[in-house]
C-alpha cells in the first residue's frame, strides 16, 4: 500500500502530457484512492480490489516509465552519505518512514537516496558493479576520452533482497575486502579478489550466448550515459586550460542488460589492491600520459586504450 501511494504521488505529478495525460492522471489517482481508502491485506484481496489493482498496473504499464525495468516488489532504496566515499555509511532501506527518520536524525548534512535496482544482472547468482574510467582534457570544447577496459566488483554472498548485509549489496573493494577468505570469511569462488576484468566478463557472456549484449547494450550504454552527464554539467565547471582529470564511473546492469550510472567519482582510487587492479590501474595511468604528453609523439609502444568520446 505504501509503495503504491508513493509511486502514484510521484508519477501523477509529472507535467509532460505526452507521458501523463489528464485522463490517465485522473484514472490512476482514482485507482490509488480506491486501494488506500481503508486498511486491507494484499493476501486477502476481494475480487473488486483485485480488479482495481489490475487496472492500476495496466495504466502504469502503458506509461512506459523510464525506470520500470529496475522496479520490484520490495520498494528498496539505497541511502548514501553525501560527503563519504568507499561505501562508508551506505544503507539499503525498504521503508519510507525509516528513511525519513534516519535522514532527519543523522549527523550527515546531506544524503543521496537512489532507487535500488531490484532486478540486477547476476553472475553466478552474485551482484556486481562496473568501474569504468574516463578522462576530461578540456571543458570548452568538451573533450572526453573513454577507457576501453573496465573491471567488475562482486559481492561475496549470493544476491537476495531478504537480507541487507553489506557483503551482498555493497561491491566496493574497501567493503568486500573485509569478507575475503584470508580473514576467515567469504570470497567469491569464481573471482579471485572478488574482481573480474571486462574481458573476463565478456567471456562469461559469450559462453552463455550473450556477447552481443556487451557490444550492443552495455558498452555503448555506458558511453552514452557518461557523455550526457558531462554535457549536462559542462557549463558549471570552471575550465582550466592545460589540465585534465581522470574519473571513475560506477555502473550497475539490470536483468535486461541495460547499464545504469550509479555515481561518478573524482580522484578514484588507483592502487593495485588485487591482481585485476594492479594491472589495469597501471595501464590506465600509462595511457593518460600517452594522451596528455605523448599524443603528438606517436609512441611506438602499445597504443592508448583511452579512445576519444567527444
PDB file of N, CA, C and O in Angstrom, residues 196-232:
ATOM      1  N   UNK A 196      36.666  -9.125 -11.627  1.00  0.00           N
ATOM      2  CA  UNK A 196      36.898  -9.606 -12.978  1.00  0.00           C
ATOM      3  C   UNK A 196      37.300  -8.425 -13.848  1.00  0.00           C
ATOM      4  O   UNK A 196      36.837  -7.295 -13.617  1.00  0.00           O
ATOM      5  N   UNK A 197      38.093  -8.680 -14.875  1.00  0.00           N
ATOM      6  CA  UNK A 197      38.262  -7.679 -15.916  1.00  0.00           C
ATOM      7  C   UNK A 197      37.041  -7.713 -16.826  1.00  0.00           C
ATOM      8  O   UNK A 197      36.282  -8.692 -16.842  1.00  0.00           O
ATOM      9  N   UNK A 198      36.848  -6.656 -17.598  1.00  0.00           N
ATOM     10  CA  UNK A 198      35.744  -6.660 -18.559  1.00  0.00           C
ATOM     11  C   UNK A 198      35.939  -7.763 -19.595  1.00  0.00           C
ATOM     12  O   UNK A 198      34.957  -8.317 -20.115  1.00  0.00           O
ATOM     13  N   UNK A 199      37.190  -8.111 -19.882  1.00  0.00           N
ATOM     14  CA  UNK A 199      37.453  -9.204 -20.823  1.00  0.00           C
ATOM     15  C   UNK A 199      36.929 -10.533 -20.276  1.00  0.00           C
ATOM     16  O   UNK A 199      36.351 -11.343 -21.014  1.00  0.00           O
ATOM     17  N   UNK A 200      37.102 -10.766 -18.965  1.00  0.00           N
ATOM     18  CA  UNK A 200      36.586 -11.992 -18.353  1.00  0.00           C
ATOM     19  C   UNK A 200      35.060 -11.999 -18.371  1.00  0.00           C
ATOM     20  O   UNK A 200      34.429 -13.046 -18.590  1.00  0.00           O
ATOM     21  N   UNK A 201      34.470 -10.834 -18.160  1.00  0.00           N
ATOM     22  CA  UNK A 201      33.003 -10.729 -18.205  1.00  0.00           C
ATOM     23  C   UNK A 201      32.486 -11.030 -19.609  1.00  0.00           C
ATOM     24  O   UNK A 201      31.475 -11.717 -19.778  1.00  0.00           O
ATOM     25  N   UNK A 202      33.187 -10.530 -20.618  1.00  0.00           N
ATOM     26  CA  UNK A 202      32.761 -10.793 -21.992  1.00  0.00           C
ATOM     27  C   UNK A 202      32.871 -12.287 -22.333  1.00  0.00           C
ATOM     28  O   UNK A 202      32.039 -12.821 -23.062  1.00  0.00           O
ATOM     29  N   UNK A 203      33.885 -12.951 -21.786  1.00  0.00           N
ATOM     30  CA  UNK A 203      33.990 -14.395 -21.981  1.00  0.00           C
ATOM     31  C   UNK A 203      32.802 -15.114 -21.346  1.00  0.00           C
ATOM     32  O   UNK A 203      32.265 -16.076 -21.903  1.00  0.00           O
ATOM     33  N   UNK A 204      32.402 -14.638 -20.167  1.00  0.00           N
ATOM     34  CA  UNK A 204      31.236 -15.218 -19.487  1.00  0.00           C
ATOM     35  C   UNK A 204      29.975 -15.020 -20.324  1.00  0.00           C
ATOM     36  O   UNK A 204      29.174 -15.950 -20.493  1.00  0.00           O
ATOM     37  N   UNK A 205      29.790 -13.808 -20.848  1.00  0.00           N
ATOM     38  CA  UNK A 205      28.625 -13.544 -21.690  1.00  0.00           C
ATOM     39  C   UNK A 205      28.654 -14.397 -22.943  1.00  0.00           C
ATOM     40  O   UNK A 205      27.622 -14.954 -23.363  1.00  0.00           O
ATOM     41  N   UNK A 206      29.820 -14.518 -23.545  1.00  0.00           N
ATOM     42  CA  UNK A 206      29.962 -15.311 -24.772  1.00  0.00           C
ATOM     43  C   UNK A 206      29.636 -16.778 -24.516  1.00  0.00           C
ATOM     44  O   UNK A 206      28.986 -17.447 -25.347  1.00  0.00           O
ATOM     45  N   UNK A 207      30.050 -17.281 -23.364  1.00  0.00           N
ATOM     46  CA  UNK A 207      29.779 -18.678 -23.002  1.00  0.00           C
ATOM     47  C   UNK A 207      28.289 -18.965 -22.944  1.00  0.00           C
ATOM     48  O   UNK A 207      27.837 -20.075 -23.242  1.00  0.00           O
ATOM     49  N   UNK A 208      27.515 -17.925 -22.571  1.00  0.00           N
ATOM     50  CA  UNK A 208      26.064 -18.085 -22.464  1.00  0.00           C
ATOM     51  C   UNK A 208      25.324 -17.507 -23.678  1.00  0.00           C
ATOM     52  O   UNK A 208      24.118 -17.292 -23.623  1.00  0.00           O
ATOM     53  N   UNK A 209      26.076 -17.232 -24.750  1.00  0.00           N
ATOM     54  CA  UNK A 209      25.456 -16.749 -25.979  1.00  0.00           C
ATOM     55  C   UNK A 209      24.976 -15.320 -25.916  1.00  0.00           C
ATOM     56  O   UNK A 209      24.074 -14.935 -26.678  1.00  0.00           O
ATOM     57  N   UNK A 210      25.589 -14.505 -25.036  1.00  0.00           N
ATOM     58  CA  UNK A 210      25.114 -13.130 -24.844  1.00  0.00           C
ATOM     59  C   UNK A 210      26.191 -12.076 -25.088  1.00  0.00           C
ATOM     60  O   UNK A 210      26.090 -10.963 -24.576  1.00  0.00           O
ATOM     61  N   UNK A 211      27.222 -12.405 -25.866  1.00  0.00           N
ATOM     62  CA  UNK A 211      28.276 -11.431 -26.114  1.00  0.00           C
ATOM     63  C   UNK A 211      27.732 -10.177 -26.788  1.00  0.00           C
ATOM     64  O   UNK A 211      28.224  -9.065 -26.555  1.00  0.00           O
ATOM     65  N   UNK A 212      26.683 -10.328 -27.603  1.00  0.00           N
ATOM     66  CA  UNK A 212      26.095  -9.165 -28.276  1.00  0.00           C
ATOM     67  C   UNK A 212      25.521  -8.169 -27.277  1.00  0.00           C
ATOM     68  O   UNK A 212      25.395  -6.978 -27.597  1.00  0.00           O
ATOM     69  N   UNK A 213      25.173  -8.623 -26.077  1.00  0.00           N
ATOM     70  CA  UNK A 213      24.628  -7.712 -25.062  1.00  0.00           C
ATOM     71  C   UNK A 213      25.668  -6.679 -24.639  1.00  0.00           C
ATOM     72  O   UNK A 213      25.333  -5.531 -24.344  1.00  0.00           O
ATOM     73  N   UNK A 214      26.931  -7.093 -24.601  1.00  0.00           N
ATOM     74  CA  UNK A 214      28.004  -6.154 -24.266  1.00  0.00           C
ATOM     75  C   UNK A 214      28.205  -5.157 -25.403  1.00  0.00           C
ATOM     76  O   UNK A 214      28.262  -3.954 -25.190  1.00  0.00           O
ATOM     77  N   UNK A 215      28.302  -5.678 -26.612  1.00  0.00           N
ATOM     78  CA  UNK A 215      28.589  -4.835 -27.769  1.00  0.00           C
ATOM     79  C   UNK A 215      27.439  -3.908 -28.136  1.00  0.00           C
ATOM     80  O   UNK A 215      27.671  -2.771 -28.579  1.00  0.00           O
ATOM     81  N   UNK A 216      26.207  -4.368 -27.937  1.00  0.00           N
ATOM     82  CA  UNK A 216      25.042  -3.605 -28.395  1.00  0.00           C
ATOM     83  C   UNK A 216      24.360  -2.787 -27.297  1.00  0.00           C
ATOM     84  O   UNK A 216      23.698  -1.789 -27.599  1.00  0.00           O
ATOM     85  N   UNK A 217      24.490  -3.204 -26.033  1.00  0.00           N
ATOM     86  CA  UNK A 217      23.737  -2.550 -24.951  1.00  0.00           C
ATOM     87  C   UNK A 217      24.639  -1.977 -23.853  1.00  0.00           C
ATOM     88  O   UNK A 217      24.589  -0.784 -23.560  1.00  0.00           O
ATOM     89  N   UNK A 218      25.450  -2.821 -23.235  1.00  0.00           N
ATOM     90  CA  UNK A 218      26.182  -2.402 -22.038  1.00  0.00           C
ATOM     91  C   UNK A 218      27.258  -1.370 -22.373  1.00  0.00           C
ATOM     92  O   UNK A 218      27.270  -0.261 -21.813  1.00  0.00           O
ATOM     93  N   UNK A 219      28.165  -1.706 -23.268  1.00  0.00           N
ATOM     94  CA  UNK A 219      29.292  -0.821 -23.584  1.00  0.00           C
ATOM     95  C   UNK A 219      28.833   0.512 -24.182  1.00  0.00           C
ATOM     96  O   UNK A 219      29.201   1.574 -23.684  1.00  0.00           O
ATOM     97  N   UNK A 220      28.004   0.506 -25.234  1.00  0.00           N
ATOM     98  CA  UNK A 220      27.540   1.806 -25.758  1.00  0.00           C
ATOM     99  C   UNK A 220      26.646   2.554 -24.776  1.00  0.00           C
ATOM    100  O   UNK A 220      26.621   3.788 -24.771  1.00  0.00           O
ATOM    101  N   UNK A 221      25.917   1.816 -23.904  1.00  0.00           N
ATOM    102  CA  UNK A 221      25.078   2.475 -22.906  1.00  0.00           C
ATOM    103  C   UNK A 221      25.899   3.238 -21.885  1.00  0.00           C
ATOM    104  O   UNK A 221      25.526   4.336 -21.462  1.00  0.00           O
ATOM    105  N   UNK A 222      27.033   2.679 -21.474  1.00  0.00           N
ATOM    106  CA  UNK A 222      27.917   3.378 -20.541  1.00  0.00           C
ATOM    107  C   UNK A 222      28.509   4.617 -21.204  1.00  0.00           C
ATOM    108  O   UNK A 222      28.601   5.681 -20.581  1.00  0.00           O
ATOM    109  N   UNK A 223      28.915   4.504 -22.448  1.00  0.00           N
ATOM    110  CA  UNK A 223      29.442   5.654 -23.174  1.00  0.00           C
ATOM    111  C   UNK A 223      28.419   6.787 -23.232  1.00  0.00           C
ATOM    112  O   UNK A 223      28.728   7.946 -22.965  1.00  0.00           O
ATOM    113  N   UNK A 224      27.202   6.433 -23.595  1.00  0.00           N
ATOM    114  CA  UNK A 224      26.148   7.438 -23.754  1.00  0.00           C
ATOM    115  C   UNK A 224      25.845   8.126 -22.429  1.00  0.00           C
ATOM    116  O   UNK A 224      25.659   9.352 -22.377  1.00  0.00           O
ATOM    117  N   UNK A 225      25.789   7.357 -21.342  1.00  0.00           N
ATOM    118  CA  UNK A 225      25.486   7.942 -20.028  1.00  0.00           C
ATOM    119  C   UNK A 225      26.554   8.944 -19.611  1.00  0.00           C
ATOM    120  O   UNK A 225      26.249  10.053 -19.155  1.00  0.00           O
ATOM    121  N   UNK A 226      27.823   8.573 -19.761  1.00  0.00           N
ATOM    122  CA  UNK A 226      28.919   9.470 -19.378  1.00  0.00           C
ATOM    123  C   UNK A 226      28.909  10.724 -20.245  1.00  0.00           C
ATOM    124  O   UNK A 226      29.060  11.847 -19.754  1.00  0.00           O
ATOM    125  N   UNK A 227      28.718  10.535 -21.528  1.00  0.00           N
ATOM    126  CA  UNK A 227      28.704  11.678 -22.446  1.00  0.00           C
ATOM    127  C   UNK A 227      27.609  12.668 -22.077  1.00  0.00           C
ATOM    128  O   UNK A 227      27.841  13.882 -22.005  1.00  0.00           O
ATOM    129  N   UNK A 228      26.414  12.175 -21.787  1.00  0.00           N
ATOM    130  CA  UNK A 228      25.286  13.061 -21.489  1.00  0.00           C
ATOM    131  C   UNK A 228      25.451  13.756 -20.144  1.00  0.00           C
ATOM    132  O   UNK A 228      25.088  14.929 -19.996  1.00  0.00           O
ATOM    133  N   UNK A 229      25.982  13.049 -19.146  1.00  0.00           N
ATOM    134  CA  UNK A 229      26.190  13.682 -17.845  1.00  0.00           C
ATOM    135  C   UNK A 229      27.221  14.798 -17.958  1.00  0.00           C
ATOM    136  O   UNK A 229      27.035  15.897 -17.417  1.00  0.00           O
ATOM    137  N   UNK A 230      28.303  14.549 -18.657  1.00  0.00           N
ATOM    138  CA  UNK A 230      29.339  15.569 -18.802  1.00  0.00           C
ATOM    139  C   UNK A 230      28.833  16.779 -19.592  1.00  0.00           C
ATOM    140  O   UNK A 230      29.172  17.924 -19.281  1.00  0.00           O
ATOM    141  N   UNK A 231      28.013  16.547 -20.589  1.00  0.00           N
ATOM    142  CA  UNK A 231      27.437  17.664 -21.347  1.00  0.00           C
ATOM    143  C   UNK A 231      26.484  18.478 -20.474  1.00  0.00           C
ATOM    144  O   UNK A 231      26.379  19.696 -20.604  1.00  0.00           O
ATOM    145  N   UNK A 232      25.806  17.794 -19.540  1.00  0.00           N
ATOM    146  CA  UNK A 232      24.861  18.468 -18.655  1.00  0.00           C
ATOM    147  C   UNK A 232      25.566  19.435 -17.708  1.00  0.00           C
ATOM    148  O   UNK A 232      25.066  20.534 -17.439  1.00  0.00           O
TER     149      UNK A 232
END
